Coordinates of C-alpha atoms in Angstrom, one line a residue:
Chain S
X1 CA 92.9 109.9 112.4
X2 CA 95.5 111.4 110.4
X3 CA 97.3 112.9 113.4
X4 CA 97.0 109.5 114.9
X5 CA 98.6 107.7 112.0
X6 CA 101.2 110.5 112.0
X7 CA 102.2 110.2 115.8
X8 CA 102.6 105.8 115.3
X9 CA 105.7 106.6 113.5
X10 CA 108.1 107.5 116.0
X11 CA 111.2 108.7 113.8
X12 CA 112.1 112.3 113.6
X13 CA 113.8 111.8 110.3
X14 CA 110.7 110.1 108.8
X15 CA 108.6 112.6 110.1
X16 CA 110.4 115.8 108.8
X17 CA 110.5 113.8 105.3
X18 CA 106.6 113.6 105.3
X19 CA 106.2 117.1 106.5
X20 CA 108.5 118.4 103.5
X21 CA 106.8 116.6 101.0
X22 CA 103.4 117.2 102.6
X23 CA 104.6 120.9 102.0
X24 CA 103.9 120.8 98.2
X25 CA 100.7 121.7 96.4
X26 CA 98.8 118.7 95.6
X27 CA 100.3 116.2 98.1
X28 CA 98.7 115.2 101.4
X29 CA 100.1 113.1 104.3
X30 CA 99.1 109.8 103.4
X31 CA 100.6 110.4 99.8
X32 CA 103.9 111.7 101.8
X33 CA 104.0 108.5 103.9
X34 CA 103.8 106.2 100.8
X35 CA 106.7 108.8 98.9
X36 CA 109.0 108.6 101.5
X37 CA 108.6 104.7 102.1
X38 CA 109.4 104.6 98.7
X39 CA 112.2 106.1 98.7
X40 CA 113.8 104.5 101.8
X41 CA 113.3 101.5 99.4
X42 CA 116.3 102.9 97.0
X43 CA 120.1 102.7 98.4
X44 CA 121.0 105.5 100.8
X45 CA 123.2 106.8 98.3
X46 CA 120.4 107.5 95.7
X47 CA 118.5 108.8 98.7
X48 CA 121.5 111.3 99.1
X49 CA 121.1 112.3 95.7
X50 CA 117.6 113.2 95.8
X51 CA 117.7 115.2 98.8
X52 CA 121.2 116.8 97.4
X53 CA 119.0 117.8 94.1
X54 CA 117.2 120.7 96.0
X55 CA 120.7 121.6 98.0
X56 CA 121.9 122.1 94.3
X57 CA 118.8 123.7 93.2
X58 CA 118.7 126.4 95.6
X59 CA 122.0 127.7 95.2
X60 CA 122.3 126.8 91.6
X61 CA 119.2 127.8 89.7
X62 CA 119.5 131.4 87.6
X63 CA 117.2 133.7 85.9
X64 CA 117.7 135.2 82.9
X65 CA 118.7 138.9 84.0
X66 CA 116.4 140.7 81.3
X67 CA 113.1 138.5 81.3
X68 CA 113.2 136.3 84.5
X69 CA 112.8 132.9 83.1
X70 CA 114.7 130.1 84.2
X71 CA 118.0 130.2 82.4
X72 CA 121.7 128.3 82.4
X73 CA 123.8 131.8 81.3
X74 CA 122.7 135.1 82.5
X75 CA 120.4 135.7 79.2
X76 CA 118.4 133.4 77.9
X77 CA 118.5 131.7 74.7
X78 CA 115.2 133.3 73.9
X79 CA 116.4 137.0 74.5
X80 CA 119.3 136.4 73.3
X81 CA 117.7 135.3 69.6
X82 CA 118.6 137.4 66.8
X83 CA 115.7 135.6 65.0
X84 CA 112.7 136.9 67.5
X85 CA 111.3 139.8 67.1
X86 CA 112.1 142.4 70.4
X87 CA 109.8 145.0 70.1
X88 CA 106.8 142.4 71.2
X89 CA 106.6 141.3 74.3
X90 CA 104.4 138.5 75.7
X91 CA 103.9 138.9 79.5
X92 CA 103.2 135.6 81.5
X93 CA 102.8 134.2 84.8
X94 CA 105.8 131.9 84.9
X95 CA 108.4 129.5 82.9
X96 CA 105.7 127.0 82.4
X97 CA 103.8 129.3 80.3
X98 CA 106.7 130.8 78.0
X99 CA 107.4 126.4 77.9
X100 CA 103.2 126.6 76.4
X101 CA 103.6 129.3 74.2
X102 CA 106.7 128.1 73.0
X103 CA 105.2 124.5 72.1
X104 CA 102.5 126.3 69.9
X105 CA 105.0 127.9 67.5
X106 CA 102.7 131.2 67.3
X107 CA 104.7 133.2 69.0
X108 CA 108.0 134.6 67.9
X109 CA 108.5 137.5 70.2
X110 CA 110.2 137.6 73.4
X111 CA 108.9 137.5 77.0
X112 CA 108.6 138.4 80.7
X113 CA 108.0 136.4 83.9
X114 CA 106.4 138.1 86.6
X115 CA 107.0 134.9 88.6
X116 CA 103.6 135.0 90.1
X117 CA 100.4 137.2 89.8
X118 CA 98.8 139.7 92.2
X119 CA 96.9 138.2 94.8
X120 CA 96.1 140.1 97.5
X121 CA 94.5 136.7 99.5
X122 CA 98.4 134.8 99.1
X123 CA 99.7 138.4 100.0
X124 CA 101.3 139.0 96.7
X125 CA 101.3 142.7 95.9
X126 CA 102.5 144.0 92.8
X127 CA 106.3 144.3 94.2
X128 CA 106.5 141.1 95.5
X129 CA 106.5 140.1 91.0
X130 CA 108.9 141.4 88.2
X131 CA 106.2 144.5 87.5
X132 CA 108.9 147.7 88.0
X133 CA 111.2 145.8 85.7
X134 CA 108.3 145.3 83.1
X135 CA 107.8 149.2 83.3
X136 CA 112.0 149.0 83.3
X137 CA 112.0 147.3 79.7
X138 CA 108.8 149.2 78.9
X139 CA 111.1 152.9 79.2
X140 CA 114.5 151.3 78.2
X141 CA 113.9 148.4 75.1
X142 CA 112.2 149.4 71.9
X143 CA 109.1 148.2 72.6
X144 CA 105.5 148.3 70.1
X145 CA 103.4 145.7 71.4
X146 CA 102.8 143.6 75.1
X147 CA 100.7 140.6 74.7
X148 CA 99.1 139.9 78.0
X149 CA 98.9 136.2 78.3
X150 CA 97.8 135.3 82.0
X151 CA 95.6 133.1 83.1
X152 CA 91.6 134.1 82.9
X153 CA 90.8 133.9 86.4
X154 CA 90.4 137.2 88.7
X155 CA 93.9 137.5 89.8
X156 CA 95.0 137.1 86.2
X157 CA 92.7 139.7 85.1
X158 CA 93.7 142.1 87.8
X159 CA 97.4 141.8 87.1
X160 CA 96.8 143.0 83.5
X161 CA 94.7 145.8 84.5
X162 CA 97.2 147.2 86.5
X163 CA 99.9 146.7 84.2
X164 CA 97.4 148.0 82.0
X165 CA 97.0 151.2 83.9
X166 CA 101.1 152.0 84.3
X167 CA 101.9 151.6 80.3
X168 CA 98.6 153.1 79.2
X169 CA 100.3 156.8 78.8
X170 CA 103.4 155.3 76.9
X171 CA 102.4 154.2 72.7
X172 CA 102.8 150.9 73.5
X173 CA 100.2 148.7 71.9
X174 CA 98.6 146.4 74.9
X175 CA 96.7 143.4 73.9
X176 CA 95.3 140.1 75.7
X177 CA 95.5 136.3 74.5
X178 CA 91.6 136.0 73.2
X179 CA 88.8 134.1 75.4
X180 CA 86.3 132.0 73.5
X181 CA 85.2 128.6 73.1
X182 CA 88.5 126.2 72.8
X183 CA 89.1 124.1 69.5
X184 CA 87.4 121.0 69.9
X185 CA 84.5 121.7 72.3
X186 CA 81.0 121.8 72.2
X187 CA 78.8 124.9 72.6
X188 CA 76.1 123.7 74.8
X189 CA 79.3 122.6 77.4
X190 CA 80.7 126.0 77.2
X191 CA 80.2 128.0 80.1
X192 CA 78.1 131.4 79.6
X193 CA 80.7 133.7 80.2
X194 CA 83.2 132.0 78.5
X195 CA 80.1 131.9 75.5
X196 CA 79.5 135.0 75.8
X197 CA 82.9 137.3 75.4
X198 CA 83.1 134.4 72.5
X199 CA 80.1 136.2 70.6
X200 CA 81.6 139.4 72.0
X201 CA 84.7 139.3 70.8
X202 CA 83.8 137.7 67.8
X203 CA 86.2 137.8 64.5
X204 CA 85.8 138.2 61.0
X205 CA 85.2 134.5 59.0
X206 CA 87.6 135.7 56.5
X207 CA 90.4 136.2 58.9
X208 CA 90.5 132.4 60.0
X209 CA 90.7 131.1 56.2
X210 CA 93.8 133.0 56.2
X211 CA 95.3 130.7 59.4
Chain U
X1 CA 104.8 116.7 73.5
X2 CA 106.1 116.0 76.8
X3 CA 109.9 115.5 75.7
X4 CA 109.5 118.8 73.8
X5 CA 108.3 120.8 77.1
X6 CA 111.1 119.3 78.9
X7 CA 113.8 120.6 76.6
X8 CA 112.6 124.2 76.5
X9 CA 113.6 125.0 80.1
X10 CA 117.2 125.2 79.8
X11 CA 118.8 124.5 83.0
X12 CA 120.3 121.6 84.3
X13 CA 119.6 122.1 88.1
X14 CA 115.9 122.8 87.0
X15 CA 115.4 119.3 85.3
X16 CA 117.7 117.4 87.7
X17 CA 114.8 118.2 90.3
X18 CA 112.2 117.6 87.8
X19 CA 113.5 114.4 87.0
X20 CA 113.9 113.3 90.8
X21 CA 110.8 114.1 91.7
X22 CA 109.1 112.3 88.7
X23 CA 111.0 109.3 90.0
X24 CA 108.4 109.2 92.8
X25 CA 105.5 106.6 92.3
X26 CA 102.3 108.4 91.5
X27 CA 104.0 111.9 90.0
X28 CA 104.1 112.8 86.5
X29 CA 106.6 114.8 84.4
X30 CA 103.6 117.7 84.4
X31 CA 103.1 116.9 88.1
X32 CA 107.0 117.4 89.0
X33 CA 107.6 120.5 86.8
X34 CA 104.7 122.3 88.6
X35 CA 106.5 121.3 92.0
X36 CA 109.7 122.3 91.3
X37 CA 108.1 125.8 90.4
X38 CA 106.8 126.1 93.4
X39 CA 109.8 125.3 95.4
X40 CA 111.5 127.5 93.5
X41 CA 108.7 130.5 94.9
X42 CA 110.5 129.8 97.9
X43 CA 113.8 131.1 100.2
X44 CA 116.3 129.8 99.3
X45 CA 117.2 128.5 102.8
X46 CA 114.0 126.9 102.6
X47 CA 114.9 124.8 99.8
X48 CA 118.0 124.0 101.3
X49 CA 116.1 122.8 103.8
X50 CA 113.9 120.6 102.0
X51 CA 116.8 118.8 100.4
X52 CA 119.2 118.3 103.3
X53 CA 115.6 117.0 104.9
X54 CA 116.1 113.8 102.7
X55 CA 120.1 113.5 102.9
X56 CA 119.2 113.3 106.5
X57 CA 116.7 110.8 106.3
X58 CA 119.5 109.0 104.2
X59 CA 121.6 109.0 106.6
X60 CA 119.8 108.6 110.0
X61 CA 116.8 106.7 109.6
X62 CA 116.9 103.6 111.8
X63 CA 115.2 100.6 111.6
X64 CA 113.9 98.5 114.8
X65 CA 116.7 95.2 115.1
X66 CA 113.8 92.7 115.8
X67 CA 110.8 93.5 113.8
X68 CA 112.0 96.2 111.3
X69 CA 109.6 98.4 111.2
X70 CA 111.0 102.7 111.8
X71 CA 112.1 103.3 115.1
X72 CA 114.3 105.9 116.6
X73 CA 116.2 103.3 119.2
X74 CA 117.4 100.6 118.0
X75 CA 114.6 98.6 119.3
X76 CA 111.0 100.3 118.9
X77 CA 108.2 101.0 121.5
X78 CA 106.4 98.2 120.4
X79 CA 108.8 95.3 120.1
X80 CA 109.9 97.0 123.7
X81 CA 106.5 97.2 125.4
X82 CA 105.5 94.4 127.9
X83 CA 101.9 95.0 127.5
X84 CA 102.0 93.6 124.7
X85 CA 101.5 89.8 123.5
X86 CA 105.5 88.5 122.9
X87 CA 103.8 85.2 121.3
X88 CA 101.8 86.5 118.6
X89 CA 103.4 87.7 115.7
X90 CA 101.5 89.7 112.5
X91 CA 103.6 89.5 109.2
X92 CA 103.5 92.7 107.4
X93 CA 104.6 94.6 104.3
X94 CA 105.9 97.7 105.4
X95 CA 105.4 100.3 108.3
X96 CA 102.3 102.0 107.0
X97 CA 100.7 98.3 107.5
X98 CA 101.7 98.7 111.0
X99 CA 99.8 101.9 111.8
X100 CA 96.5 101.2 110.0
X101 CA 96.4 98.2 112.0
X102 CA 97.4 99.9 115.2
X103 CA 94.7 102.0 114.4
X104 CA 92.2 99.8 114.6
X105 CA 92.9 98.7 118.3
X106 CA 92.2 95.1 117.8
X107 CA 96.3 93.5 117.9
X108 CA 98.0 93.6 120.7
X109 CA 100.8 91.4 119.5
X110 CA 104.1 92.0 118.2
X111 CA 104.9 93.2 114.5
X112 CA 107.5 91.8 111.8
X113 CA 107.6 94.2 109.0
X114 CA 109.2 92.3 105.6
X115 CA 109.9 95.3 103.5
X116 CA 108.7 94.5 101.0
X117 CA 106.4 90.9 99.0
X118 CA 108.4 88.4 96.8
X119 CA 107.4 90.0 93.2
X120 CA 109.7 88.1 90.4
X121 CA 108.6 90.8 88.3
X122 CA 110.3 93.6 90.3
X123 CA 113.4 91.4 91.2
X124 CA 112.3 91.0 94.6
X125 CA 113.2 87.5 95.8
X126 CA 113.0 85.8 99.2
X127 CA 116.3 87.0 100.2
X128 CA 115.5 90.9 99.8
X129 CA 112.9 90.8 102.0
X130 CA 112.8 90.2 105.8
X131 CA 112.1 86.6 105.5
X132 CA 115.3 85.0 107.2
X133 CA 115.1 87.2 109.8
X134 CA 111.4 86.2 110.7
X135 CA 112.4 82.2 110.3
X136 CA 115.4 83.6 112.9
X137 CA 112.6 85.0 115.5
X138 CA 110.9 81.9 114.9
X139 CA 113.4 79.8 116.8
X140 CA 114.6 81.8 118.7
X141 CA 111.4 83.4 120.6
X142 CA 108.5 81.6 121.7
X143 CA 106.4 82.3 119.1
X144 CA 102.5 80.4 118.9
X145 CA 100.9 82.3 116.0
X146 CA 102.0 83.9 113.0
X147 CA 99.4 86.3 111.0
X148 CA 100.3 87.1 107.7
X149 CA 98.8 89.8 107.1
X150 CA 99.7 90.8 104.1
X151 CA 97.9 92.5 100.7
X152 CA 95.5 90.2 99.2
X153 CA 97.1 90.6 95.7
X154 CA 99.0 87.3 93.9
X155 CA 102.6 88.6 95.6
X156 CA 101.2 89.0 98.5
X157 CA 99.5 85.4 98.5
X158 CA 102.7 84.1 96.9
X159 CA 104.9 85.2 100.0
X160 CA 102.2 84.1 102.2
X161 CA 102.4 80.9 100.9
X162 CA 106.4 81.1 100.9
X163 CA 106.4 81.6 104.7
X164 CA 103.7 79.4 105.6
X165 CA 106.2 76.5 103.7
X166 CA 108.9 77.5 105.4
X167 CA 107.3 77.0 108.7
X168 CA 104.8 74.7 108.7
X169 CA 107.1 72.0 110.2
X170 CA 107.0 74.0 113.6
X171 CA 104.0 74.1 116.1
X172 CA 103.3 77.5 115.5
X173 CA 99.7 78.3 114.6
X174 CA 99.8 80.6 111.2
X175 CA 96.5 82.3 110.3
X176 CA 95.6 85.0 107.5
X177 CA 93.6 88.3 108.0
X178 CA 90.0 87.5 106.8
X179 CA 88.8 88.3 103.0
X180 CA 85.4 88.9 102.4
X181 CA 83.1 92.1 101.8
X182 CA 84.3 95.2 103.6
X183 CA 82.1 97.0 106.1
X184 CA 79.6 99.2 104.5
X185 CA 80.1 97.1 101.3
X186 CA 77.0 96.1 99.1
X187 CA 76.3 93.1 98.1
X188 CA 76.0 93.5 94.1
X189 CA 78.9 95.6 93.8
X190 CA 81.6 93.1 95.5
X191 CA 83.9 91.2 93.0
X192 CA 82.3 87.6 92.7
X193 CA 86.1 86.5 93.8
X194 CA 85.9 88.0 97.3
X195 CA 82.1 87.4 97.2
X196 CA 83.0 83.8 96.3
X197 CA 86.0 83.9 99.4
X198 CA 83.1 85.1 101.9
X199 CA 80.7 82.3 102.0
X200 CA 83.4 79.9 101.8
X201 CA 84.8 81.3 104.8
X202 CA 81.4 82.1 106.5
X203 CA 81.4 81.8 110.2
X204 CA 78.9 81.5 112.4
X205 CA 76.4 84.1 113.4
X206 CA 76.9 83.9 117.3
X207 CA 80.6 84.8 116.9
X208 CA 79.7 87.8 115.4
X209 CA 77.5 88.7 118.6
X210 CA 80.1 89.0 120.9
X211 CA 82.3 91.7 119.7

């Protein structure tokens, strides 16, 4: 049916724009067919503009140099902050999660974007991500602590593992973001596993007065 | 929240592409930063690639001279075939109209795609959309039946309505696509409007035997 619909529309140009948008995570072909006829709604100028966005993007987006976010100058604003603290280090999967951490206001450290995580399935290995210039920073910077904060699936879990396993021999204090039950829900809604590394990993009541 | 997130990632490129692709119906800011990310997993030649994909499209998409719906000639496969019915013409919205009714193999007329319904509240007047040209085919080809076919929403009716003024003084025959419960449709679920539209429109059983 789909391949039908897609074959009615005899326009290369229309078909390539589907295709590209079709492309992205989350979008099918019928969403890309109502996108683009949107957008052949605007003026051919704005149309230009939108497709010269990416042009720009490609040859125009920068990382900073020490901990791979995205970044205007060379070094970020966040490594280059006299008013963090260097020798922590919180270790995420990518600029959406520093953007997370950031909004929370716990967090005063600095960080590093792997830019992925391993995933053997999506052929990611560990050099295909910014691992050798974790260990880089790791031997170089003044380091005392690395927060592992990826997400708690298996590929998350593997990625700090073998992380895990290249600093273990250096002093360097290696901690993860803690799992448990999240503020506001319910425990008979909580998953087991989730329940249980909650009683696990459970914390002192006098610590939280404290927060 | 959202505003906050936005101004963490400092880089212009980053949130011109953010901001373009949030300009698309349907796609959030949360939506468009997660997109952009994953572009930006990409070559870079790739996401050239994607961009010049839509200056293209801005520049060379081309639009059938009769019926306006896409076309790569300057007169479509449809509007050009001669198995097809010259004297019936269905009224549509836009070109996705035209290939779910295509799909369903029961027109074998000719097409006029408007662009567009008159929606005061979106600026869209007569004059924006393809209505002249259709008044146009009207005289000048030998037209019996016109069948607006168009959404059955209060702009849609309202440009129905429009067209039908516009050329009722002329012979032509103009019809509208049947309302009424959709195949597969129960009974005690369907709006009492359409409910209320489908025994006023009833038609007899027989006719219903010989499709």
């Amino acid at each position: 049916m789909l391949k039908y619909i897609l074959m009615q529309i005899s326009s290369s140009v229309f078909n390539s724009a589907v295709e590209q948008l079709s492309s992205l995570p989350g979008i099918g072909r019928k969403t890309a067919h109502r996108l683009v006829l949107s957008l052949l709604n605007r003026d051919t100028d704005e149309i230009k503009t939108f497709g010269n966005t990416f042009v720009n993007l490609a040859s125009e987006i920068n990382y900073c140099s020490k901990c791979f976010t995205i970044s205007e100058h060379s070094v970020c604003e966040i490594c280059n902050s006299a008013q963090r603290n260097p020798n922590i280090i919180c270790v995420v999967e990518n600029v959406l999660d520093v953007v997370a951490i950031e909004s929370t206001n716990q967090f005063k450290g600095k960080y590093h974007v792997l830019g992925g995580i391993i995933s053997p399935m999506e052929g990611i290995g560990p050099n295909e991500i910014k691992i050798n210039e974790l260990i880089d920073r790791v031997e170089k910077e003044n380091i005392e602590e690395i927060i592992m904060a990826l997400s708690a699936t298996m590929e998350g879990d593997a990625t700090t593992y073998f992380i895990y396993k290249k600093i273990k021999d250096s002093e360097i204090k290696i901690s993860t973001i803690a799992r448990g039950i999240g503020i506001g829900d319910e425990l008979e809604y909580t998953d087991e596993l989730t329940l249980g590394k909650s009683i696990t990993n459970r914390i002192p009541f006098e610590s939280t007065l404290s927060v």
